[in-house]
Amino acid sequence: MIKSLRGMNDILSEEESKRFTYFIDIASKTASRYGFHYIETPLLEETALFKRSVGESSDIVGKEMYQFIDKGDNDVCLRPEGTAGVVRAFIQNKLDRAGGIHRFFYHGPMFRYERPQKGRLREFHQFGVESFGVESVYEDAQMIMMVADILRELGIGFKLQLNSLGCKECMPPYRDSLVNFIESVEKYICEDCKRRKSTNPIRVLDCKNEKCQALYEKAPKLINSLCENCESDFTKLKKILDENEIAYEIDTNLVRGLDYYSKTAFEFVSDNIGSQSAIAGGGRYDRLVEFLDGRPTPAVGFAMGIERLLELIQMPEESREGYYLGAMDDEAIELVISLTQKKRQTEKASCDYRARNLKNHLKSADKINARFCCVIGSNELENETIWVKDLQNKTEETISIKEF
Ligand code: HAM
């Protein structure tokens, strides 16, 4: 028997698919309320796009890409995340030259060749948003508020972790002082951190090795050496979050696993889903558009991991909806099918293709959570009527087919 690949799941059960579509619905409506519109970009892109944006030193590009040479000899890969493709589309369609503000949201599958475990898949789904053209830190605040709105509407509790990664003014001198510090403890750190020292030193700060973490407690903190502009923006961000009652913790080790960030970086985590606790992450990436050969354009965004959220969603109580139609006589079957077809043009409706007794029809209507169970037997057929039971209010009546 052929099975799905490791770390790649079907979304199949009715319960799971309801949760999935409910999430997409709430998140899309929220993003639209914030003035974002839907964008679709290809799942397959040139490998170079991710190397240049997510970064060659990141685990995602270094170890986790589904990369291959296609039949036309192109080096391509399945997207490991959504931001790079949206930025590519933004530049390719000359929106960087058009200027102005452009706000997008998207959802779909992403692919990372990771070691699968609970909450960590090789094919997973993200809901993400990207905003281009707004330099103000208040846009960063809007992003965070949007995630908070979505999570609250879904009844999901969260913790927000916040950091500033500085800009091209304050990051380089900080990086130098961090490298000096790493050299002073180099004998004791893990092999990964030794490698990171030369590829992307700030990534040592989120090393999962406990020994390394203990050593880095004494490392210099970027938050203490931000330039005036980054410092002022970070203060504004904290103030606006306070005013809007969004609690956060400052996590100076939050550096994110993708290389394109500057200034604001944030992650939403949940205590209720085990070790893979990050449910959303994002931040500002003011230099990425320029880096991918576009006109310099400030940008900020986030993405949420849908699979990690599914089991946390508090689903609203389902109310009965729509019509179930059934025949009690073979002669009534075709009329039942035609009436169902008519009802379906405006409402949810389904029918049984077999003639069955009333009890069975009522059971079937109840099973699909229909509001009305409507039945036609020989009497009704003769009188051109239909028997309708409202399963919510527990009332019943016989009405003319015309009226129905
Ligand atoms: P990310 O932090 O790599 O950011 O991913 C965002 C979210 O996707 C994570 O918080 C997590 O919930 C989910 N996720 C990541 N990897 C997996 C996995 N293997 N299995 C299940 N869920 C996973 C980004 O991707 C950035 N593009 C976010 C962004 C948008 N930044 C700016 N704009």
CSV table of C-alpha atoms and ligand atoms in Angstrom, one decimal:
chain,number,residue,atom,x,y,z
A,1,MET,CA,0.0,0.0,0.0
A,2,ILE,CA,1.3,3.4,-0.9
A,3,LYS,CA,1.3,5.8,2.1
A,4,SER,CA,1.8,9.6,2.4
A,5,LEU,CA,5.3,10.7,3.0
A,6,ARG,CA,6.7,11.0,6.5
A,7,GLY,CA,5.7,14.4,8.0
A,8,MET,CA,3.0,15.0,5.4
A,9,ASN,CA,-0.6,14.6,6.5
A,10,ASP,CA,-4.1,14.5,5.1
A,11,ILE,CA,-6.7,16.8,6.5
A,12,LEU,CA,-9.5,14.4,6.2
A,13,SER,CA,-11.8,13.9,9.2
A,14,GLU,CA,-14.9,16.1,9.3
A,15,GLU,CA,-13.8,17.6,12.6
A,16,GLU,CA,-10.3,18.5,11.5
A,17,SER,CA,-11.5,19.9,8.2
A,18,LYS,CA,-14.1,22.0,10.0
A,19,ARG,CA,-11.4,23.4,12.2
A,20,PHE,CA,-9.1,24.1,9.3
A,21,THR,CA,-11.7,26.0,7.2
A,22,TYR,CA,-13.0,27.8,10.3
A,23,PHE,CA,-9.5,29.1,11.0
A,24,ILE,CA,-8.9,30.2,7.4
A,25,ASP,CA,-12.3,32.0,7.5
A,26,ILE,CA,-11.6,33.9,10.8
A,27,ALA,CA,-8.0,34.8,9.9
A,28,SER,CA,-9.0,35.9,6.3
A,29,LYS,CA,-11.9,38.0,7.6
A,30,THR,CA,-9.6,39.6,10.2
A,31,ALA,CA,-6.9,40.4,7.7
A,32,SER,CA,-9.5,41.9,5.3
A,33,ARG,CA,-10.8,44.1,8.2
A,34,TYR,CA,-7.2,45.4,8.6
A,35,GLY,CA,-7.1,46.3,4.9
A,36,PHE,CA,-5.1,43.3,3.5
A,37,HIS,CA,-6.0,41.5,0.3
A,38,TYR,CA,-5.5,37.9,-0.7
A,39,ILE,CA,-2.4,37.0,-2.8
A,40,GLU,CA,-1.5,33.6,-4.3
A,41,THR,CA,2.1,32.8,-5.3
A,42,PRO,CA,3.5,29.5,-6.7
A,43,LEU,CA,4.6,26.7,-4.4
A,44,LEU,CA,7.7,26.2,-6.5
A,45,GLU,CA,10.3,28.9,-6.9
A,46,GLU,CA,13.9,29.3,-7.9
A,47,THR,CA,16.2,28.0,-5.2
A,48,ALA,CA,18.2,31.3,-5.3
A,49,LEU,CA,15.2,33.2,-4.0
A,50,PHE,CA,15.3,31.4,-0.7
A,51,LYS,CA,19.1,31.4,-0.5
A,52,ARG,CA,19.1,35.1,-0.9
A,53,SER,CA,16.2,35.9,1.4
A,54,VAL,CA,15.9,33.3,4.2
A,55,GLY,CA,19.7,33.1,4.1
A,56,GLU,CA,22.3,30.4,3.4
A,57,SER,CA,23.3,30.2,7.0
A,58,SER,CA,19.8,29.4,8.2
A,59,ASP,CA,18.8,25.8,9.0
A,60,ILE,CA,15.9,26.2,6.6
A,61,VAL,CA,18.1,26.8,3.6
A,62,GLY,CA,21.1,24.8,4.8
A,63,LYS,CA,19.3,21.6,5.8
A,64,GLU,CA,15.6,21.7,5.1
A,65,MET,CA,14.9,22.5,1.5
A,66,TYR,CA,13.0,20.3,-0.9
A,67,GLN,CA,15.3,21.2,-3.7
A,68,PHE,CA,15.8,19.6,-7.1
A,69,ILE,CA,16.7,20.2,-10.7
A,70,ASP,CA,13.7,20.3,-12.9
A,71,LYS,CA,13.4,18.9,-16.5
A,72,GLY,CA,14.5,22.3,-17.9
A,73,ASP,CA,17.7,22.2,-15.7
A,74,ASN,CA,16.4,24.8,-13.4
A,75,ASP,CA,17.4,24.7,-9.7
A,76,VAL,CA,14.1,24.9,-7.9
A,77,CYS,CA,12.6,24.2,-4.5
A,78,LEU,CA,9.2,23.9,-2.8
A,79,ARG,CA,8.7,27.0,-0.7
A,80,PRO,CA,9.8,26.6,2.9
A,81,GLU,CA,7.9,29.9,3.9
A,82,GLY,CA,5.7,32.5,2.2
A,83,THR,CA,7.5,35.8,2.6
A,84,ALA,CA,10.2,35.4,-0.1
A,85,GLY,CA,7.6,34.5,-2.8
A,86,VAL,CA,5.4,37.5,-1.9
A,87,VAL,CA,8.5,39.8,-2.0
A,88,ARG,CA,9.5,38.4,-5.4
A,89,ALA,CA,5.9,39.0,-6.7
A,90,PHE,CA,5.9,42.5,-5.3
A,91,ILE,CA,9.1,43.4,-7.1
A,92,GLN,CA,8.3,41.4,-10.3
A,93,ASN,CA,5.0,43.3,-10.6
A,94,LYS,CA,6.9,46.7,-10.1
A,95,LEU,CA,4.9,47.6,-7.0
A,96,ASP,CA,8.2,48.8,-5.5
A,97,ARG,CA,8.4,51.3,-8.3
A,98,ALA,CA,4.7,52.3,-8.0
A,99,GLY,CA,5.3,53.3,-4.4
A,100,GLY,CA,2.4,53.5,-1.9
A,101,ILE,CA,1.2,50.9,0.6
A,102,HIS,CA,0.6,47.3,-0.4
A,103,ARG,CA,-0.9,44.8,2.1
A,104,PHE,CA,-1.3,41.1,1.3
A,105,PHE,CA,-2.4,38.0,3.1
A,106,TYR,CA,-2.0,34.3,2.0
A,107,HIS,CA,-2.4,30.8,3.2
A,108,GLY,CA,-1.2,27.5,1.9
A,109,PRO,CA,1.3,24.7,2.3
A,110,MET,CA,5.0,25.2,3.1
A,111,PHE,CA,7.7,22.5,3.0
A,112,ARG,CA,10.7,21.9,5.3
A,113,TYR,CA,12.6,18.7,5.5
A,114,GLU,CA,12.7,18.7,9.3
A,115,ARG,CA,12.7,15.7,11.7
A,116,PRO,CA,8.9,15.2,12.2
A,117,GLN,CA,7.5,15.2,15.7
A,118,LYS,CA,4.3,16.5,17.3
A,119,GLY,CA,3.7,20.0,15.9
A,120,ARG,CA,6.6,19.7,13.5
A,121,LEU,CA,5.7,18.6,10.0
A,122,ARG,CA,7.5,18.4,6.6
A,123,GLU,CA,4.4,19.8,4.9
A,124,PHE,CA,2.5,22.3,7.0
A,125,HIS,CA,0.2,25.2,6.4
A,126,GLN,CA,0.7,28.8,7.2
A,127,PHE,CA,-1.5,31.9,7.3
A,128,GLY,CA,0.6,34.9,6.7
A,129,VAL,CA,0.4,38.6,6.0
A,130,GLU,CA,3.0,41.0,4.5
A,131,SER,CA,2.8,44.8,4.4
A,132,PHE,CA,5.0,46.9,2.1
A,133,GLY,CA,5.7,50.7,2.1
A,134,VAL,CA,5.1,51.6,5.8
A,135,GLU,CA,8.1,52.6,7.8
A,136,SER,CA,6.2,53.5,11.0
A,137,VAL,CA,6.6,51.1,13.9
A,138,TYR,CA,2.8,51.4,14.4
A,139,GLU,CA,2.5,49.1,11.4
A,140,ASP,CA,4.5,46.5,13.4
A,141,ALA,CA,2.0,47.1,16.3
A,142,GLN,CA,-0.9,46.5,13.9
A,143,MET,CA,0.6,43.1,12.9
A,144,ILE,CA,0.9,42.0,16.5
A,145,MET,CA,-2.7,43.2,17.2
A,146,MET,CA,-3.9,41.3,14.2
A,147,VAL,CA,-2.4,38.0,15.4
A,148,ALA,CA,-3.8,38.8,18.9
A,149,ASP,CA,-7.3,39.5,17.4
A,150,ILE,CA,-7.2,36.2,15.4
A,151,LEU,CA,-6.1,34.2,18.4
A,152,ARG,CA,-8.7,35.8,20.7
A,153,GLU,CA,-11.5,35.2,18.3
A,154,LEU,CA,-10.5,31.5,18.2
A,155,GLY,CA,-10.4,31.3,22.0
A,156,ILE,CA,-6.6,30.6,22.0
A,157,GLY,CA,-4.5,31.8,24.9
A,158,PHE,CA,-0.9,33.0,24.1
A,159,LYS,CA,2.2,34.6,25.3
A,160,LEU,CA,3.9,37.3,23.2
A,161,GLN,CA,7.7,37.5,23.0
A,162,LEU,CA,9.3,40.6,21.7
A,163,ASN,CA,12.7,41.8,20.7
A,164,SER,CA,14.4,44.3,18.5
A,165,LEU,CA,17.2,43.2,16.2
A,166,GLY,CA,18.4,46.7,15.4
A,167,CYS,CA,19.2,48.1,12.0
A,168,LYS,CA,22.2,48.6,9.7
A,169,GLU,CA,23.5,51.3,12.1
A,170,CYS,CA,23.4,49.4,15.4
A,171,MET,CA,23.6,45.8,14.4
A,172,PRO,CA,27.1,45.7,12.9
A,173,PRO,CA,28.9,47.1,16.0
A,174,TYR,CA,26.8,44.8,18.2
A,175,ARG,CA,27.7,41.8,16.0
A,176,ASP,CA,31.4,42.6,16.5
A,177,SER,CA,31.0,42.8,20.3
A,178,LEU,CA,29.1,39.5,20.3
A,179,VAL,CA,31.8,37.8,18.2
A,180,ASN,CA,34.4,39.0,20.7
A,181,PHE,CA,32.3,37.5,23.5
A,182,ILE,CA,31.8,34.2,21.6
A,183,GLU,CA,35.6,34.0,21.1
A,184,SER,CA,36.1,34.3,24.8
A,185,VAL,CA,33.9,31.2,25.5
A,186,GLU,CA,34.6,29.4,22.2
A,187,LYS,CA,36.3,26.4,23.9
A,188,TYR,CA,33.0,25.5,25.7
A,189,ILE,CA,30.4,26.0,23.0
A,190,CYS,CA,28.8,23.4,20.7
A,191,GLU,CA,30.0,22.7,17.1
A,192,ASP,CA,26.9,24.4,15.6
A,193,CYS,CA,27.6,27.6,17.5
A,194,LYS,CA,31.3,27.5,16.4
A,195,ARG,CA,30.0,27.4,12.8
A,196,ARG,CA,27.4,30.2,13.5
A,197,LYS,CA,30.1,32.4,14.8
A,198,SER,CA,31.4,32.9,11.2
A,199,THR,CA,28.1,32.6,9.3
A,200,ASN,CA,25.5,34.4,11.4
A,201,PRO,CA,26.7,35.1,15.0
A,202,ILE,CA,23.4,36.3,16.4
A,203,ARG,CA,21.9,32.9,15.8
A,204,VAL,CA,24.0,31.5,18.6
A,205,LEU,CA,21.6,33.2,21.0
A,206,ASP,CA,18.8,30.8,20.3
A,207,CYS,CA,21.0,27.7,20.4
A,208,LYS,CA,19.0,24.9,22.1
A,209,ASN,CA,22.0,23.5,23.9
A,210,GLU,CA,21.7,24.2,27.6
A,211,LYS,CA,25.4,24.5,28.2
A,212,CYS,CA,25.6,27.2,25.5
A,213,GLN,CA,22.6,29.0,26.8
A,214,ALA,CA,24.1,29.2,30.3
A,215,LEU,CA,27.3,30.7,28.8
A,216,TYR,CA,25.3,33.2,26.7
A,217,GLU,CA,23.6,34.6,29.7
A,218,LYS,CA,26.6,36.9,30.1
A,219,ALA,CA,26.6,37.8,26.4
A,220,PRO,CA,26.1,41.5,25.4
A,221,LYS,CA,22.5,42.3,24.7
A,222,LEU,CA,21.5,44.1,21.5
A,223,ILE,CA,18.6,45.7,23.4
A,224,ASN,CA,21.2,47.6,25.5
A,225,SER,CA,23.0,49.0,22.4
A,226,LEU,CA,20.2,50.0,20.0
A,227,CYS,CA,20.7,53.2,18.1
A,228,GLU,CA,18.5,56.2,18.9
A,229,ASN,CA,16.0,55.5,16.1
A,230,CYS,CA,15.6,51.7,17.0
A,231,GLU,CA,15.4,52.5,20.7
A,232,SER,CA,12.7,55.1,20.1
A,233,ASP,CA,10.7,52.8,17.8
A,234,PHE,CA,11.0,49.9,20.3
A,235,THR,CA,9.7,52.3,23.1
A,236,LYS,CA,6.8,53.4,20.9
A,237,LEU,CA,5.9,49.7,20.1
A,238,LYS,CA,5.9,48.8,23.8
A,239,LYS,CA,3.8,51.8,24.7
A,240,ILE,CA,1.1,51.1,22.0
A,241,LEU,CA,0.9,47.5,23.0
A,242,ASP,CA,0.5,48.5,26.7
A,243,GLU,CA,-2.2,51.0,25.7
A,244,ASN,CA,-4.0,48.2,23.8
A,245,GLU,CA,-3.7,45.7,26.6
A,246,ILE,CA,-1.5,43.3,24.8
A,247,ALA,CA,0.9,41.7,27.3
A,248,TYR,CA,4.4,40.8,26.2
A,249,GLU,CA,7.8,39.7,27.5
A,250,ILE,CA,11.0,41.0,26.2
A,251,ASP,CA,13.2,38.1,25.0
A,252,THR,CA,16.7,39.3,24.1
A,253,ASN,CA,17.5,35.8,22.7
A,254,LEU,CA,14.6,35.9,20.2
A,255,VAL,CA,16.5,36.2,16.9
A,256,ARG,CA,14.1,34.1,14.6
A,257,GLY,CA,15.3,31.4,12.3
A,258,LEU,CA,15.3,33.5,9.1
A,259,ASP,CA,18.0,36.0,8.2
A,260,TYR,CA,15.9,38.8,6.8
A,261,TYR,CA,14.7,40.5,9.9
A,262,SER,CA,15.7,43.9,11.3
A,263,LYS,CA,14.2,45.9,14.2
A,264,THR,CA,11.0,44.3,15.5
A,265,ALA,CA,10.9,40.5,15.9
A,266,PHE,CA,8.1,38.7,17.7
A,267,GLU,CA,6.8,35.3,18.4
A,268,PHE,CA,3.5,34.1,19.8
A,269,VAL,CA,3.8,30.9,21.9
A,270,SER,CA,1.3,28.6,23.5
A,271,ASP,CA,1.9,26.6,26.7
A,272,ASN,CA,-0.7,24.0,25.6
A,273,ILE,CA,0.9,22.2,22.6
A,274,GLY,CA,4.2,20.7,23.8
A,275,SER,CA,7.7,21.5,22.8
A,276,GLN,CA,6.9,23.0,19.4
A,277,SER,CA,5.2,26.0,21.1
A,278,ALA,CA,5.6,28.8,18.5
A,279,ILE,CA,2.2,29.4,17.0
A,280,ALA,CA,3.1,32.6,15.0
A,281,GLY,CA,6.2,34.6,14.3
A,282,GLY,CA,7.2,37.6,12.3
A,283,GLY,CA,8.8,41.0,12.3
A,284,ARG,CA,10.2,43.8,10.2
A,285,TYR,CA,12.4,43.2,7.1
A,286,ASP,CA,13.2,46.6,5.7
A,287,ARG,CA,16.1,45.5,3.6
A,288,LEU,CA,14.8,42.4,1.9
A,289,VAL,CA,13.1,44.1,-1.1
A,290,GLU,CA,16.4,45.9,-1.9
A,291,PHE,CA,18.3,42.8,-1.3
A,292,LEU,CA,16.2,41.0,-4.0
A,293,ASP,CA,16.9,43.8,-6.5
A,294,GLY,CA,13.8,46.0,-5.8
A,295,ARG,CA,13.7,49.6,-4.8
A,296,PRO,CA,14.3,50.0,-1.0
A,297,THR,CA,10.9,49.4,0.6
A,298,PRO,CA,10.1,49.1,4.3
A,299,ALA,CA,8.2,45.9,5.1
A,300,VAL,CA,6.8,43.9,8.0
A,301,GLY,CA,4.8,40.7,8.3
A,302,PHE,CA,4.0,37.5,10.2
A,303,ALA,CA,2.9,33.9,9.7
A,304,MET,CA,0.9,31.5,11.8
A,305,GLY,CA,1.3,27.7,11.8
A,306,ILE,CA,-2.1,26.3,11.2
A,307,GLU,CA,-1.6,22.7,12.3
A,308,ARG,CA,-0.3,23.9,15.7
A,309,LEU,CA,-3.4,25.9,16.2
A,310,LEU,CA,-6.0,23.4,15.1
A,311,GLU,CA,-6.4,21.5,18.4
A,312,LEU,CA,-6.4,24.8,20.4
A,313,ILE,CA,-9.4,26.3,18.5
A,314,GLN,CA,-12.6,26.6,20.6
A,315,MET,CA,-15.2,25.9,18.0
A,316,PRO,CA,-18.5,27.7,18.2
A,317,GLU,CA,-21.5,25.6,19.1
A,318,GLU,CA,-23.0,24.3,15.9
A,319,SER,CA,-26.5,25.3,15.3
A,320,ARG,CA,-28.8,23.2,13.0
A,321,GLU,CA,-28.8,24.4,9.5
A,322,GLY,CA,-30.5,23.7,6.2
A,323,TYR,CA,-32.9,21.0,4.8
A,324,TYR,CA,-32.9,17.3,4.7
A,325,LEU,CA,-35.5,15.8,2.2
A,326,GLY,CA,-36.7,12.2,2.0
A,327,ALA,CA,-39.3,10.1,0.2
A,328,MET,CA,-41.4,7.4,1.8
A,329,ASP,CA,-42.5,6.0,-1.5
A,330,ASP,CA,-40.6,5.2,-4.7
A,331,GLU,CA,-42.9,7.5,-6.7
A,332,ALA,CA,-41.8,10.5,-4.6
A,333,ILE,CA,-38.1,10.1,-5.1
A,334,GLU,CA,-37.7,12.2,-8.2
A,335,LEU,CA,-39.8,15.0,-6.8
A,336,VAL,CA,-37.6,14.9,-3.6
A,337,ILE,CA,-34.5,15.2,-5.8
A,338,SER,CA,-35.9,18.1,-7.8
A,339,LEU,CA,-37.1,20.0,-4.7
A,340,THR,CA,-33.6,19.5,-3.1
A,341,GLN,CA,-32.0,20.9,-6.2
A,342,LYS,CA,-34.2,24.0,-6.1
A,343,LYS,CA,-33.6,24.6,-2.3
A,344,ARG,CA,-29.9,24.2,-2.8
A,345,GLN,CA,-29.7,27.3,-5.0
A,346,THR,CA,-30.1,29.4,-1.9
A,347,GLU,CA,-29.6,27.1,1.1
A,348,LYS,CA,-27.9,24.1,2.4
A,349,ALA,CA,-30.0,21.0,1.3
A,350,SER,CA,-29.4,17.3,0.9
A,351,CYS,CA,-31.7,14.3,0.3
A,352,ASP,CA,-31.8,10.5,0.4
A,353,TYR,CA,-32.1,8.7,-2.9
A,354,ARG,CA,-34.1,5.8,-1.3
A,355,ALA,CA,-37.7,5.5,-0.1
A,356,ARG,CA,-37.5,4.9,3.7
A,357,ASN,CA,-39.8,5.2,6.6
A,358,LEU,CA,-40.2,8.4,8.6
A,359,LYS,CA,-38.2,7.2,11.6
A,360,ASN,CA,-35.2,6.5,9.4
A,361,HIS,CA,-35.4,9.9,7.6
A,362,LEU,CA,-35.6,11.7,11.0
A,363,LYS,CA,-32.5,9.9,12.1
A,364,SER,CA,-30.6,10.8,9.0
A,365,ALA,CA,-31.7,14.5,9.2
A,366,ASP,CA,-30.5,14.6,12.8
A,367,LYS,CA,-27.2,13.0,11.9
A,368,ILE,CA,-26.3,15.7,9.5
A,369,ASN,CA,-27.5,18.4,11.9
A,370,ALA,CA,-30.2,19.7,9.5
A,371,ARG,CA,-32.7,22.2,10.8
A,372,PHE,CA,-35.7,20.9,8.8
A,373,CYS,CA,-36.6,17.3,8.0
A,374,CYS,CA,-39.0,17.3,5.0
A,375,VAL,CA,-40.7,14.1,3.9
A,376,ILE,CA,-43.1,13.2,1.0
A,377,GLY,CA,-45.1,10.0,1.1
A,378,SER,CA,-48.1,8.8,-1.0
A,379,ASN,CA,-50.6,11.1,0.8
A,380,GLU,CA,-48.4,14.2,0.3
A,381,LEU,CA,-47.8,13.2,-3.3
A,382,GLU,CA,-51.5,13.0,-4.0
A,383,ASN,CA,-52.2,16.4,-2.3
A,384,GLU,CA,-49.1,18.1,-3.6
A,385,THR,CA,-47.9,18.8,-0.1
A,386,ILE,CA,-44.8,18.1,2.0
A,387,TRP,CA,-44.4,17.3,5.7
A,388,VAL,CA,-41.9,19.5,7.4
A,389,LYS,CA,-40.4,19.1,10.9
A,390,ASP,CA,-38.4,21.9,12.5
A,391,LEU,CA,-35.9,19.9,14.4
A,392,GLN,CA,-34.8,22.9,16.5
A,393,ASN,CA,-38.2,24.2,17.6
A,394,LYS,CA,-39.7,20.7,17.6
A,395,THR,CA,-42.7,21.9,15.5
A,396,GLU,CA,-44.2,20.2,12.5
A,397,GLU,CA,-46.6,21.1,9.7
A,398,THR,CA,-47.8,20.0,6.3
A,399,ILE,CA,-47.5,22.7,3.6
A,400,SER,CA,-48.1,22.9,-0.1
A,401,ILE,CA,-45.2,22.1,-2.4
A,402,LYS,CA,-45.6,25.5,-4.0
A,403,GLU,CA,-45.2,27.2,-0.6
A,404,PHE,CA,-42.2,25.1,0.2
B,1,HAM,P1,8.5,31.0,10.9
B,1,HAM,O1,8.7,31.4,12.3
B,1,HAM,O2,9.6,30.2,10.3
B,1,HAM,O3,8.3,32.3,10.1
B,1,HAM,O4,7.1,30.2,10.7
B,1,HAM,C1,5.9,30.7,11.2
B,1,HAM,C2,5.1,29.7,11.9
B,1,HAM,O5,4.9,28.5,11.1
B,1,HAM,C3,5.8,29.1,13.2
B,1,HAM,O6,5.5,30.0,14.3
B,1,HAM,C4,5.1,27.8,13.3
B,1,HAM,O7,3.8,28.0,14.0
B,1,HAM,C5,4.8,27.4,11.9
B,1,HAM,N1,5.8,26.3,11.5
B,1,HAM,C6,7.1,26.5,11.1
B,1,HAM,N2,7.7,25.4,10.8
B,1,HAM,C7,6.8,24.4,11.0
B,1,HAM,C8,6.8,23.0,10.9
B,1,HAM,N3,7.8,22.3,10.5
B,1,HAM,N4,5.6,22.3,11.2
B,1,HAM,C9,4.5,22.9,11.6
B,1,HAM,N5,4.5,24.3,11.7
B,1,HAM,C10,5.6,25.0,11.5
B,1,HAM,C11,8.1,32.4,8.7
B,1,HAM,O8,7.9,31.5,8.0
B,1,HAM,C12,8.1,33.8,8.2
B,1,HAM,N6,7.9,33.8,6.8
B,1,HAM,C13,7.1,34.7,8.9
B,1,HAM,C14,7.0,36.1,8.4
B,1,HAM,C15,6.2,36.6,7.5
B,1,HAM,N7,7.9,37.1,8.7
B,1,HAM,C16,7.6,38.2,8.1
B,1,HAM,N8,6.6,37.9,7.3
